[in-house]
PDB file of C-alpha atoms in Angstrom:
ATOM      1  CA  MET A 299     155.333  -5.145   2.013  1.00  0.00           C
ATOM      2  CA  LYS A 300     155.539  -7.270   5.327  1.00  0.00           C
ATOM      3  CA  SER A 301     152.915 -10.197   4.878  1.00  0.00           C
ATOM      4  CA  ASN A 302     151.827 -10.775   8.134  1.00  0.00           C
ATOM      5  CA  ILE A 303     147.803  -9.291   7.514  1.00  0.00           C
ATOM      6  CA  LEU A 304     147.955 -11.795   4.400  1.00  0.00           C
ATOM      7  CA  CYS A 305     149.112 -14.901   6.634  1.00  0.00           C
ATOM      8  CA  ALA A 306     146.591 -14.488   9.744  1.00  0.00           C
ATOM      9  CA  GLY A 307     144.923 -17.814   8.753  1.00  0.00           C
ATOM     10  CA  ILE A 308     148.355 -19.613   8.820  1.00  0.00           C
ATOM     11  CA  HIS A 309     149.063 -20.772  12.059  1.00  0.00           C
ATOM     12  CA  GLY A 310     152.341 -22.572  13.714  1.00  0.00           C
ATOM     13  CA  MET A 311     155.044 -20.808  11.550  1.00  0.00           C
ATOM     14  CA  ASP A 312     157.420 -17.358  11.518  1.00  0.00           C
ATOM     15  CA  THR A 313     155.381 -15.285   9.154  1.00  0.00           C
ATOM     16  CA  SER A 314     158.261 -12.612   9.501  1.00  0.00           C
ATOM     17  CA  ARG A 315     160.341 -14.454   7.045  1.00  0.00           C
ATOM     18  CA  LEU A 316     157.381 -14.065   4.116  1.00  0.00           C
ATOM     19  CA  ASP A 317     157.128 -10.864   2.191  1.00  0.00           C
ATOM     20  CA  PHE A 318     154.407  -9.619  -0.618  1.00  0.00           C
ATOM     21  CA  ASN A 319     156.837 -11.334  -3.586  1.00  0.00           C
ATOM     22  CA  LEU A 320     157.131 -14.341  -2.095  1.00  0.00           C
ATOM     23  CA  LEU A 321     153.416 -14.741  -1.677  1.00  0.00           C
ATOM     24  CA  VAL A 322     152.833 -13.347  -5.066  1.00  0.00           C
ATOM     25  CA  THR A 323     155.421 -16.167  -6.161  1.00  0.00           C
ATOM     26  CA  LEU A 324     153.729 -19.053  -4.792  1.00  0.00           C
ATOM     27  CA  ASP A 325     150.105 -17.567  -5.862  1.00  0.00           C
ATOM     28  CA  THR A 326     151.564 -17.769  -9.534  1.00  0.00           C
ATOM     29  CA  LEU A 327     152.835 -21.200  -9.177  1.00  0.00           C
ATOM     30  CA  LEU A 328     149.993 -22.398  -7.654  1.00  0.00           C
ATOM     31  CA  ALA A 329     148.091 -21.214 -10.863  1.00  0.00           C
ATOM     32  CA  GLU A 330     150.610 -22.125 -13.422  1.00  0.00           C
ATOM     33  CA  ARG A 331     151.945 -25.513 -12.109  1.00  0.00           C
ATOM     34  CA  ASN A 332     154.571 -24.980 -14.293  1.00  0.00           C
ATOM     35  CA  VAL A 333     158.129 -23.048 -13.620  1.00  0.00           C
ATOM     36  CA  THR A 334     158.824 -21.874 -17.264  1.00  0.00           C
ATOM     37  CA  ARG A 335     155.363 -20.215 -17.486  1.00  0.00           C
ATOM     38  CA  ALA A 336     155.260 -19.235 -14.062  1.00  0.00           C
ATOM     39  CA  ALA A 337     158.822 -17.178 -14.381  1.00  0.00           C
ATOM     40  CA  ARG A 338     157.431 -15.916 -17.629  1.00  0.00           C
ATOM     41  CA  ARG A 339     154.475 -14.440 -16.094  1.00  0.00           C
ATOM     42  CA  LEU A 340     156.460 -12.870 -13.117  1.00  0.00           C
ATOM     43  CA  ASN A 341     159.521 -11.707 -15.291  1.00  0.00           C
ATOM     44  CA  MET A 342     162.058 -13.291 -13.970  1.00  0.00           C
ATOM     45  CA  SER A 343     164.479 -15.976 -14.102  1.00  0.00           C
ATOM     46  CA  GLN A 344     163.890 -19.712 -13.893  1.00  0.00           C
ATOM     47  CA  PRO A 345     166.980 -19.971 -11.527  1.00  0.00           C
ATOM     48  CA  ALA A 346     165.574 -16.687  -9.354  1.00  0.00           C
ATOM     49  CA  LEU A 347     162.166 -18.504  -9.407  1.00  0.00           C
ATOM     50  CA  SER A 348     163.409 -21.861  -8.283  1.00  0.00           C
ATOM     51  CA  THR A 349     165.413 -20.222  -5.384  1.00  0.00           C
ATOM     52  CA  ARG A 350     161.957 -18.286  -3.889  1.00  0.00           C
ATOM     53  CA  LEU A 351     160.171 -21.917  -4.746  1.00  0.00           C
ATOM     54  CA  SER A 352     162.858 -23.028  -2.085  1.00  0.00           C
ATOM     55  CA  ARG A 353     162.369 -20.378   0.284  1.00  0.00           C
ATOM     56  CA  LEU A 354     158.967 -20.998   0.195  1.00  0.00           C
ATOM     57  CA  ARG A 355     159.245 -24.949   1.149  1.00  0.00           C
ATOM     58  CA  ASP A 356     161.427 -23.942   3.769  1.00  0.00           C
ATOM     59  CA  ILE A 357     159.415 -21.044   5.418  1.00  0.00           C
ATOM     60  CA  PHE A 358     156.011 -23.681   5.178  1.00  0.00           C
ATOM     61  CA  ASP A 359     157.695 -26.889   5.789  1.00  0.00           C
ATOM     62  CA  ASP A 360     156.121 -28.579   2.644  1.00  0.00           C
ATOM     63  CA  PRO A 361     156.871 -29.440  -0.863  1.00  0.00           C
ATOM     64  CA  LEU A 362     154.438 -27.217  -1.959  1.00  0.00           C
ATOM     65  CA  LEU A 363     154.976 -28.135  -5.595  1.00  0.00           C
ATOM     66  CA  ILE A 364     156.317 -31.716  -6.540  1.00  0.00           C
ATOM     67  CA  PRO A 365     157.694 -31.981 -10.084  1.00  0.00           C
ATOM     68  CA  LYS A 366     156.360 -34.582 -12.680  1.00  0.00           C
ATOM     69  CA  GLN A 367     156.884 -35.310 -16.181  1.00  0.00           C
ATOM     70  CA  ARG A 368     155.440 -32.048 -17.204  1.00  0.00           C
ATOM     71  CA  GLY A 369     154.659 -29.209 -14.876  1.00  0.00           C
ATOM     72  CA  MET A 370     154.129 -29.754 -11.266  1.00  0.00           C
ATOM     73  CA  VAL A 371     151.453 -31.175  -8.688  1.00  0.00           C
ATOM     74  CA  PRO A 372     150.148 -29.522  -5.745  1.00  0.00           C
ATOM     75  CA  THR A 373     150.684 -30.701  -2.040  1.00  0.00           C
ATOM     76  CA  GLN A 374     147.569 -30.927  -0.166  1.00  0.00           C
ATOM     77  CA  LYS A 375     148.969 -28.242   2.035  1.00  0.00           C
ATOM     78  CA  ALA A 376     149.418 -25.610  -1.142  1.00  0.00           C
ATOM     79  CA  LEU A 377     145.901 -26.625  -2.351  1.00  0.00           C
ATOM     80  CA  GLU A 378     144.524 -25.751   0.946  1.00  0.00           C
ATOM     81  CA  LEU A 379     146.411 -22.461   0.594  1.00  0.00           C
ATOM     82  CA  GLN A 380     145.993 -21.448  -2.505  1.00  0.00           C
ATOM     83  CA  PRO A 381     142.048 -19.793  -2.576  1.00  0.00           C
ATOM     84  CA  ARG A 382     143.176 -17.904   0.876  1.00  0.00           C
ATOM     85  CA  LEU A 383     146.264 -16.853  -0.499  1.00  0.00           C
ATOM     86  CA  HIS A 384     144.327 -15.712  -4.205  1.00  0.00           C
ATOM     87  CA  GLU A 385     141.431 -13.722  -2.186  1.00  0.00           C
ATOM     88  CA  ALA A 386     144.356 -11.878   0.320  1.00  0.00           C
ATOM     89  CA  LEU A 387     146.450 -10.733  -2.338  1.00  0.00           C
ATOM     90  CA  GLU A 388     143.583  -9.454  -4.370  1.00  0.00           C
ATOM     91  CA  ALA A 389     142.214  -7.659  -1.469  1.00  0.00           C
ATOM     92  CA  VAL A 390     145.652  -5.866  -1.013  1.00  0.00           C
ATOM     93  CA  ARG A 391     145.357  -4.969  -4.654  1.00  0.00           C
ATOM     94  CA  GLN A 392     142.173  -3.567  -4.303  1.00  0.00           C
ATOM     95  CA  VAL A 393     143.404  -1.323  -1.325  1.00  0.00           C
ATOM     96  CA  VAL A 394     146.234   0.068  -3.218  1.00  0.00           C
ATOM     97  CA  ALA A 395     143.951   0.591  -6.631  1.00  0.00           C
ATOM     98  CA  THR A 396     141.611   2.525  -4.063  1.00  0.00           C
ATOM     99  CA  ASP A 397     144.265   4.562  -2.628  1.00  0.00           C
ATOM    100  CA  THR A 398     146.721   5.192  -5.441  1.00  0.00           C
ATOM    101  CA  ALA A 399     145.184   7.175  -8.730  1.00  0.00           C
ATOM    102  CA  PHE A 400     145.759   4.995 -12.007  1.00  0.00           C
ATOM    103  CA  ASP A 401     148.065   6.301 -14.175  1.00  0.00           C
ATOM    104  CA  PRO A 402     148.275   4.432 -17.895  1.00  0.00           C
ATOM    105  CA  SER A 403     151.621   5.859 -18.807  1.00  0.00           C
ATOM    106  CA  ARG A 404     153.005   4.620 -15.865  1.00  0.00           C
ATOM    107  CA  ALA A 405     151.605   1.019 -16.081  1.00  0.00           C
ATOM    108  CA  LYS A 406     153.936  -1.996 -16.308  1.00  0.00           C
ATOM    109  CA  GLY A 407     152.679  -5.551 -16.992  1.00  0.00           C
ATOM    110  CA  THR A 408     151.288  -8.013 -19.783  1.00  0.00           C
ATOM    111  CA  ILE A 409     147.843  -8.091 -21.042  1.00  0.00           C
ATOM    112  CA  ARG A 410     146.754 -11.689 -22.645  1.00  0.00           C
ATOM    113  CA  VAL A 411     143.589 -11.625 -24.550  1.00  0.00           C
ATOM    114  CA  ALA A 412     141.677 -14.423 -26.297  1.00  0.00           C
ATOM    115  CA  ALA A 413     139.784 -13.817 -29.489  1.00  0.00           C
ATOM    116  CA  SER A 414     139.105 -15.080 -32.837  1.00  0.00           C
ATOM    117  CA  ASP A 415     141.155 -13.619 -36.034  1.00  0.00           C
ATOM    118  CA  TYR A 416     138.281 -11.579 -36.692  1.00  0.00           C
ATOM    119  CA  THR A 417     138.350  -9.777 -33.541  1.00  0.00           C
ATOM    120  CA  GLN A 418     142.277  -9.536 -33.035  1.00  0.00           C
ATOM    121  CA  SER A 419     142.183  -7.530 -36.240  1.00  0.00           C
ATOM    122  CA  ALA A 420     139.085  -5.713 -36.153  1.00  0.00           C
ATOM    123  CA  LEU A 421     139.381  -4.883 -32.430  1.00  0.00           C
ATOM    124  CA  LEU A 422     142.116  -5.611 -31.001  1.00  0.00           C
ATOM    125  CA  LEU A 423     144.878  -4.055 -33.265  1.00  0.00           C
ATOM    126  CA  PRO A 424     143.397  -0.789 -33.119  1.00  0.00           C
ATOM    127  CA  LEU A 425     143.446  -1.156 -29.127  1.00  0.00           C
ATOM    128  CA  VAL A 426     147.576  -2.252 -29.717  1.00  0.00           C
ATOM    129  CA  HIS A 427     148.193   1.213 -31.391  1.00  0.00           C
ATOM    130  CA  ILE A 428     146.524   3.011 -28.421  1.00  0.00           C
ATOM    131  CA  LEU A 429     148.507   0.888 -25.766  1.00  0.00           C
ATOM    132  CA  ARG A 430     151.917   2.312 -27.599  1.00  0.00           C
ATOM    133  CA  ARG A 431     150.864   5.763 -27.027  1.00  0.00           C
ATOM    134  CA  GLU A 432     148.359   5.957 -23.852  1.00  0.00           C
ATOM    135  CA  ALA A 433     150.457   2.503 -21.913  1.00  0.00           C
ATOM    136  CA  PRO A 434     153.551   1.943 -23.511  1.00  0.00           C
ATOM    137  CA  GLY A 435     154.715  -0.129 -20.569  1.00  0.00           C
ATOM    138  CA  LEU A 436     152.199  -2.502 -20.975  1.00  0.00           C
ATOM    139  CA  ARG A 437     152.667  -5.734 -23.408  1.00  0.00           C
ATOM    140  CA  ILE A 438     149.704  -7.309 -24.994  1.00  0.00           C
ATOM    141  CA  ALA A 439     149.638 -11.070 -26.140  1.00  0.00           C
ATOM    142  CA  TRP A 440     147.012 -12.233 -28.326  1.00  0.00           C
ATOM    143  CA  LEU A 441     145.991 -16.082 -28.001  1.00  0.00           C
ATOM    144  CA  ASN A 442     143.760 -17.915 -30.285  1.00  0.00           C
ATOM    145  CA  LEU A 443     140.476 -18.381 -28.483  1.00  0.00           C
ATOM    146  CA  ASP A 444     139.234 -21.893 -27.039  1.00  0.00           C
ATOM    147  CA  LEU A 445     135.898 -21.745 -25.338  1.00  0.00           C
ATOM    148  CA  THR A 446     136.531 -25.264 -24.210  1.00  0.00           C
ATOM    149  CA  ALA A 447     139.611 -24.216 -22.050  1.00  0.00           C
ATOM    150  CA  LEU A 448     138.639 -20.481 -21.358  1.00  0.00           C
ATOM    151  CA  HIS A 449     137.400 -20.779 -17.706  1.00  0.00           C
ATOM    152  CA  SER A 450     140.903 -22.745 -16.710  1.00  0.00           C
ATOM    153  CA  GLN A 451     142.861 -20.452 -18.678  1.00  0.00           C
ATOM    154  CA  MET A 452     141.199 -17.222 -17.113  1.00  0.00           C
ATOM    155  CA  GLU A 453     141.544 -19.008 -13.305  1.00  0.00           C
ATOM    156  CA  ARG A 454     145.091 -19.511 -13.970  1.00  0.00           C
ATOM    157  CA  GLY A 455     146.236 -16.529 -15.459  1.00  0.00           C
ATOM    158  CA  VAL A 456     147.359 -17.711 -19.071  1.00  0.00           C
ATOM    159  CA  VAL A 457     144.124 -15.354 -20.421  1.00  0.00           C
ATOM    160  CA  ASP A 458     142.956 -12.107 -18.807  1.00  0.00           C
ATOM    161  CA  LEU A 459     140.575 -11.021 -21.433  1.00  0.00           C
ATOM    162  CA  ALA A 460     138.116 -12.862 -23.976  1.00  0.00           C
ATOM    163  CA  ILE A 461     136.155 -11.720 -26.587  1.00  0.00           C
ATOM    164  CA  ASP A 462     132.928 -13.774 -27.620  1.00  0.00           C
ATOM    165  CA  LEU A 463     129.704 -14.229 -28.640  1.00  0.00           C
ATOM    166  CA  PRO A 464     127.331 -12.960 -25.181  1.00  0.00           C
ATOM    167  CA  GLN A 465     125.497 -16.404 -26.370  1.00  0.00           C
ATOM    168  CA  VAL A 466     128.097 -18.226 -24.668  1.00  0.00           C
ATOM    169  CA  GLU A 467     127.604 -19.523 -21.073  1.00  0.00           C
ATOM    170  CA  PRO A 468     130.149 -17.797 -19.003  1.00  0.00           C
ATOM    171  CA  GLY A 469     129.861 -19.940 -15.833  1.00  0.00           C
ATOM    172  CA  GLN A 470     131.868 -17.986 -13.153  1.00  0.00           C
ATOM    173  CA  LEU A 471     133.183 -15.831 -15.635  1.00  0.00           C
ATOM    174  CA  ARG A 472     132.186 -12.008 -15.720  1.00  0.00           C
ATOM    175  CA  MET A 473     130.635 -10.871 -18.854  1.00  0.00           C
ATOM    176  CA  ARG A 474     129.657  -7.450 -20.464  1.00  0.00           C
ATOM    177  CA  ALA A 475     128.055  -7.081 -23.816  1.00  0.00           C
ATOM    178  CA  PHE A 476     130.066  -4.342 -25.660  1.00  0.00           C
ATOM    179  CA  CYS A 477     129.927  -4.397 -29.560  1.00  0.00           C
ATOM    180  CA  ARG A 478     127.472  -4.888 -32.357  1.00  0.00           C
ATOM    181  CA  GLU A 479     128.793  -5.863 -35.754  1.00  0.00           C
ATOM    182  CA  ASP A 480     126.995  -5.850 -39.263  1.00  0.00           C
ATOM    183  CA  TYR A 481     127.513  -7.780 -42.428  1.00  0.00           C
ATOM    184  CA  VAL A 482     128.656  -6.337 -45.702  1.00  0.00           C
ATOM    185  CA  LEU A 483     129.426  -7.825 -49.284  1.00  0.00           C
ATOM    186  CA  ILE A 484     132.676  -7.630 -50.674  1.00  0.00           C
ATOM    187  CA  ALA A 485     133.764  -7.905 -54.607  1.00  0.00           C
ATOM    188  CA  ARG A 486     137.117  -6.591 -55.837  1.00  0.00           C
ATOM    189  CA  ASN A 487     137.012  -3.496 -57.886  1.00  0.00           C
ATOM    190  CA  GLY A 488     136.819  -4.435 -61.743  1.00  0.00           C
ATOM    191  CA  HIS A 489     134.467  -7.523 -60.817  1.00  0.00           C
ATOM    192  CA  PRO A 490     132.670  -8.269 -64.561  1.00  0.00           C
ATOM    193  CA  HIS A 491     129.639  -8.376 -62.890  1.00  0.00           C
ATOM    194  CA  ILE A 492     129.169  -6.146 -60.202  1.00  0.00           C
ATOM    195  CA  LYS A 493     129.408  -2.278 -60.456  1.00  0.00           C
ATOM    196  CA  SER A 494     128.648  -0.730 -57.032  1.00  0.00           C
ATOM    197  CA  THR A 495     125.168  -2.763 -56.530  1.00  0.00           C
ATOM    198  CA  ILE A 496     124.195  -6.655 -56.801  1.00  0.00           C
ATOM    199  CA  ASP A 497     120.931  -7.904 -57.059  1.00  0.00           C
ATOM    200  CA  LEU A 498     119.494 -11.327 -55.585  1.00  0.00           C
ATOM    201  CA  ASP A 499     119.941 -13.546 -58.914  1.00  0.00           C
ATOM    202  CA  LEU A 500     123.695 -12.566 -59.291  1.00  0.00           C
ATOM    203  CA  PHE A 501     124.250 -12.824 -55.900  1.00  0.00           C
ATOM    204  CA  CYS A 502     123.408 -16.552 -55.562  1.00  0.00           C
ATOM    205  CA  CYS A 503     124.877 -17.326 -59.269  1.00  0.00           C
ATOM    206  CA  LEU A 504     128.304 -15.912 -58.073  1.00  0.00           C
ATOM    207  CA  ASP A 505     131.205 -18.346 -56.742  1.00  0.00           C
ATOM    208  CA  HIS A 506     131.244 -17.585 -52.880  1.00  0.00           C
ATOM    209  CA  ILE A 507     133.814 -17.955 -50.003  1.00  0.00           C
ATOM    210  CA  ILE A 508     132.818 -18.731 -46.363  1.00  0.00           C
ATOM    211  CA  VAL A 509     134.361 -18.778 -43.375  1.00  0.00           C
ATOM    212  CA  SER A 510     133.837 -21.936 -41.051  1.00  0.00           C
ATOM    213  CA  PRO A 511     135.823 -21.567 -38.061  1.00  0.00           C
ATOM    214  CA  ASP A 512     135.500 -25.292 -37.042  1.00  0.00           C
ATOM    215  CA  GLY A 513     136.763 -25.940 -40.403  1.00  0.00           C
ATOM    216  CA  GLY A 514     135.333 -27.524 -43.925  1.00  0.00           C
ATOM    217  CA  GLY A 515     131.657 -25.915 -43.242  1.00  0.00           C
ATOM    218  CA  PHE A 516     129.977 -24.837 -46.500  1.00  0.00           C
ATOM    219  CA  ALA A 517     127.033 -22.826 -45.083  1.00  0.00           C
ATOM    220  CA  GLY A 518     126.693 -20.194 -42.538  1.00  0.00           C
ATOM    221  CA  PRO A 519     124.014 -17.096 -41.455  1.00  0.00           C
ATOM    222  CA  THR A 520     123.569 -15.897 -45.224  1.00  0.00           C
ATOM    223  CA  ASP A 521     122.575 -19.697 -46.109  1.00  0.00           C
ATOM    224  CA  THR A 522     119.711 -19.513 -43.399  1.00  0.00           C
ATOM    225  CA  VAL A 523     118.200 -16.662 -44.893  1.00  0.00           C
ATOM    226  CA  LEU A 524     118.376 -17.746 -48.520  1.00  0.00           C
ATOM    227  CA  GLU A 525     117.109 -21.225 -47.347  1.00  0.00           C
ATOM    228  CA  ALA A 526     113.910 -19.462 -46.093  1.00  0.00           C
ATOM    229  CA  MET A 527     113.555 -17.652 -49.181  1.00  0.00           C
ATOM    230  CA  GLY A 528     113.796 -20.875 -51.393  1.00  0.00           C
ATOM    231  CA  ARG A 529     117.031 -19.724 -52.356  1.00  0.00           C
ATOM    232  CA  SER A 530     120.878 -20.744 -52.161  1.00  0.00           C
ATOM    233  CA  ARG A 531     124.117 -19.819 -53.488  1.00  0.00           C
ATOM    234  CA  ARG A 532     127.284 -21.162 -54.818  1.00  0.00           C
ATOM    235  CA  VAL A 533     129.907 -21.695 -52.135  1.00  0.00           C
ATOM    236  CA  VAL A 534     132.974 -23.071 -53.894  1.00  0.00           C
ATOM    237  CA  LEU A 535     135.562 -22.070 -51.090  1.00  0.00           C
ATOM    238  CA  SER A 536     135.614 -22.431 -47.153  1.00  0.00           C
ATOM    239  CA  THR A 537     138.683 -20.885 -45.046  1.00  0.00           C
ATOM    240  CA  PRO A 538     138.999 -21.518 -41.434  1.00  0.00           C
ATOM    241  CA  GLY A 539     139.547 -17.753 -40.601  1.00  0.00           C
ATOM    242  CA  PHE A 540     138.438 -13.735 -41.870  1.00  0.00           C
ATOM    243  CA  LEU A 541     142.009 -12.334 -42.319  1.00  0.00           C
ATOM    244  CA  ILE A 542     142.951 -14.121 -45.546  1.00  0.00           C
ATOM    245  CA  VAL A 543     139.055 -13.839 -47.212  1.00  0.00           C
ATOM    246  CA  PRO A 544     139.943  -9.892 -48.211  1.00  0.00           C
ATOM    247  CA  ARG A 545     143.070 -10.804 -50.025  1.00  0.00           C
ATOM    248  CA  ILE A 546     141.062 -13.723 -51.988  1.00  0.00           C
ATOM    249  CA  VAL A 547     138.142 -11.644 -53.087  1.00  0.00           C
ATOM    250  CA  ALA A 548     141.158  -8.609 -53.982  1.00  0.00           C
ATOM    251  CA  ASN A 549     142.417 -11.144 -56.393  1.00  0.00           C
ATOM    252  CA  SER A 550     139.529 -13.263 -57.617  1.00  0.00           C
ATOM    253  CA  ASP A 551     136.039 -13.113 -59.221  1.00  0.00           C
ATOM    254  CA  MET A 552     134.771 -14.661 -55.990  1.00  0.00           C
ATOM    255  CA  ILE A 553     132.767 -12.722 -53.763  1.00  0.00           C
ATOM    256  CA  ALA A 554     132.218 -12.952 -49.580  1.00  0.00           C
ATOM    257  CA  VAL A 555     129.899 -11.701 -46.971  1.00  0.00           C
ATOM    258  CA  VAL A 556     132.037 -10.740 -43.911  1.00  0.00           C
ATOM    259  CA  PRO A 557     131.539  -8.704 -40.864  1.00  0.00           C
ATOM    260  CA  ALA A 558     131.958  -4.874 -41.858  1.00  0.00           C
ATOM    261  CA  ARG A 559     134.673  -3.827 -39.607  1.00  0.00           C
ATOM    262  CA  ILE A 560     136.943  -6.613 -41.194  1.00  0.00           C
ATOM    263  CA  VAL A 561     137.215  -4.589 -44.374  1.00  0.00           C
ATOM    264  CA  ARG A 562     136.763  -0.499 -43.008  1.00  0.00           C
ATOM    265  CA  GLU A 563     140.760  -0.225 -44.575  1.00  0.00           C
ATOM    266  CA  GLU A 564     140.149  -2.373 -47.464  1.00  0.00           C
ATOM    267  CA  ARG A 565     138.038   0.018 -49.744  1.00  0.00           C
ATOM    268  CA  GLY A 566     140.835   0.949 -52.010  1.00  0.00           C
ATOM    269  CA  ARG A 567     140.951  -2.732 -53.366  1.00  0.00           C
ATOM    270  CA  LEU A 568     137.231  -3.682 -52.487  1.00  0.00           C
ATOM    271  CA  GLN A 569     133.988  -3.029 -53.273  1.00  0.00           C
ATOM    272  CA  VAL A 570     132.091  -3.086 -50.030  1.00  0.00           C
ATOM    273  CA  LEU A 571     128.412  -3.415 -50.471  1.00  0.00           C
ATOM    274  CA  ASN A 572     125.223  -4.031 -48.785  1.00  0.00           C
ATOM    275  CA  PRO A 573     124.260  -7.759 -49.461  1.00  0.00           C
ATOM    276  CA  PRO A 574     120.642  -7.884 -51.403  1.00  0.00           C
ATOM    277  CA  ILE A 575     119.534  -9.907 -48.058  1.00  0.00           C
ATOM    278  CA  SER A 576     118.935  -9.037 -44.920  1.00  0.00           C
ATOM    279  CA  VAL A 577     121.800 -10.990 -42.832  1.00  0.00           C
ATOM    280  CA  PRO A 578     121.342 -10.749 -38.718  1.00  0.00           C
ATOM    281  CA  GLY A 579     124.835  -9.329 -37.533  1.00  0.00           C
ATOM    282  CA  PHE A 580     126.032 -10.213 -34.109  1.00  0.00           C
ATOM    283  CA  GLU A 581     127.238  -9.073 -30.373  1.00  0.00           C
ATOM    284  CA  LEU A 582     130.397  -9.284 -29.382  1.00  0.00           C
ATOM    285  CA  ALA A 583     131.128  -9.497 -24.959  1.00  0.00           C
ATOM    286  CA  LEU A 584     134.067  -8.762 -23.077  1.00  0.00           C
ATOM    287  CA  LEU A 585     134.778 -11.753 -20.682  1.00  0.00           C
ATOM    288  CA  TRP A 586     136.773 -11.999 -17.599  1.00  0.00           C
ATOM    289  CA  HIS A 587     137.448 -13.749 -14.190  1.00  0.00           C
ATOM    290  CA  ASP A 588     136.870 -12.364 -10.862  1.00  0.00           C
ATOM    291  CA  ARG A 589     140.609 -12.232 -10.175  1.00  0.00           C
ATOM    292  CA  THR A 590     141.147  -9.548 -12.639  1.00  0.00           C
ATOM    293  CA  THR A 591     137.809  -7.310 -11.818  1.00  0.00           C
ATOM    294  CA  THR A 592     139.306  -4.692  -9.624  1.00  0.00           C
ATOM    295  CA  HIS A 593     143.141  -4.954 -10.733  1.00  0.00           C
ATOM    296  CA  PRO A 594     143.700  -1.302 -12.033  1.00  0.00           C
ATOM    297  CA  VAL A 595     145.459  -2.465 -14.845  1.00  0.00           C
ATOM    298  CA  GLN A 596     142.956  -5.239 -16.163  1.00  0.00           C
ATOM    299  CA  ARG A 597     140.329  -2.622 -15.609  1.00  0.00           C
ATOM    300  CA  TRP A 598     141.659   0.217 -17.400  1.00  0.00           C
ATOM    301  CA  VAL A 599     142.108  -1.897 -20.723  1.00  0.00           C
ATOM    302  CA  ARG A 600     138.517  -3.232 -20.584  1.00  0.00           C
ATOM    303  CA  GLU A 601     137.126   0.544 -20.460  1.00  0.00           C
ATOM    304  CA  ARG A 602     139.731   1.725 -22.656  1.00  0.00           C
ATOM    305  CA  LEU A 603     138.856  -1.161 -25.354  1.00  0.00           C
ATOM    306  CA  THR A 604     135.146  -0.644 -24.654  1.00  0.00           C
ATOM    307  CA  LEU A 605     135.162   3.129 -25.448  1.00  0.00           C
ATOM    308  CA  LEU A 606     137.338   2.592 -28.402  1.00  0.00           C
ATOM    309  CA  VAL A 607     135.082   0.067 -30.128  1.00  0.00           C
ATOM    310  CA  ARG A 608     132.224   3.080 -30.073  1.00  0.00           C
ATOM    311  CA  ASN A 609     134.308   4.690 -32.440  1.00  0.00           C
ATOM    312  CA  ILE A 610     135.481   1.763 -35.374  1.00  0.00           C
TER     313      ILE A 610
END
């Protein structure tokens, strides 16, 4: 596809030498500012990408990106081109998406999702199974959620989709609340003190595991509820993630209060009970950047994930 329409704002150059792939390459390079990462996103070799960059420099009569110790720095001309170029490419993608029926079985690409270990296990693992069946040409990459860097990561295409609490200030990101989670109590089968039920006194006396995402914390939502009642529990182990907790509980007499979905397949080796107190649950939301709002693959993945969580 020739790109004269994309370059309407570029004067004094021969746009016939540009094609759509070159413009996509430039857009990706300006987003990543790193040849290795850009080549990975474009599914091409670094030498091939360097060849394209050389052509772009010749066409624009500008270095565009200047190498530094780590990555590359865009020139002033490149910075001026970047927003107009990205907007034009998104407009073309939207036109194509509007005129072409989307078929997930023929879709290709990589979806990068940032989420906590709990969300990866409870929500993204089922999504992976669906993608293998319904969209086998898609790859999915799980990334650890870093809220401080999320907007920049999404702007640069490092992250396409994130899952987190909707209370997080999204800034310029799109957000959709899509899932509620409740807490359950887990104990091992054969626990010497728990047989299908547990009262508040026993709950407070037993040894507990707590998840502290920031590391080293020994209090959470459960402790807030207990404190309001004038009670407390014995937290003896703090972990940074949820995934290890069911395994520890299954092999000890410690108990834990965890999100329900994380133990939906653990009932064979765990007792899953209602806590003797009401621990407030939480909402989860999808977050994404404007740059992917109309992209047919990204849009389909968001809708498929939203439908999926209604059934698990």
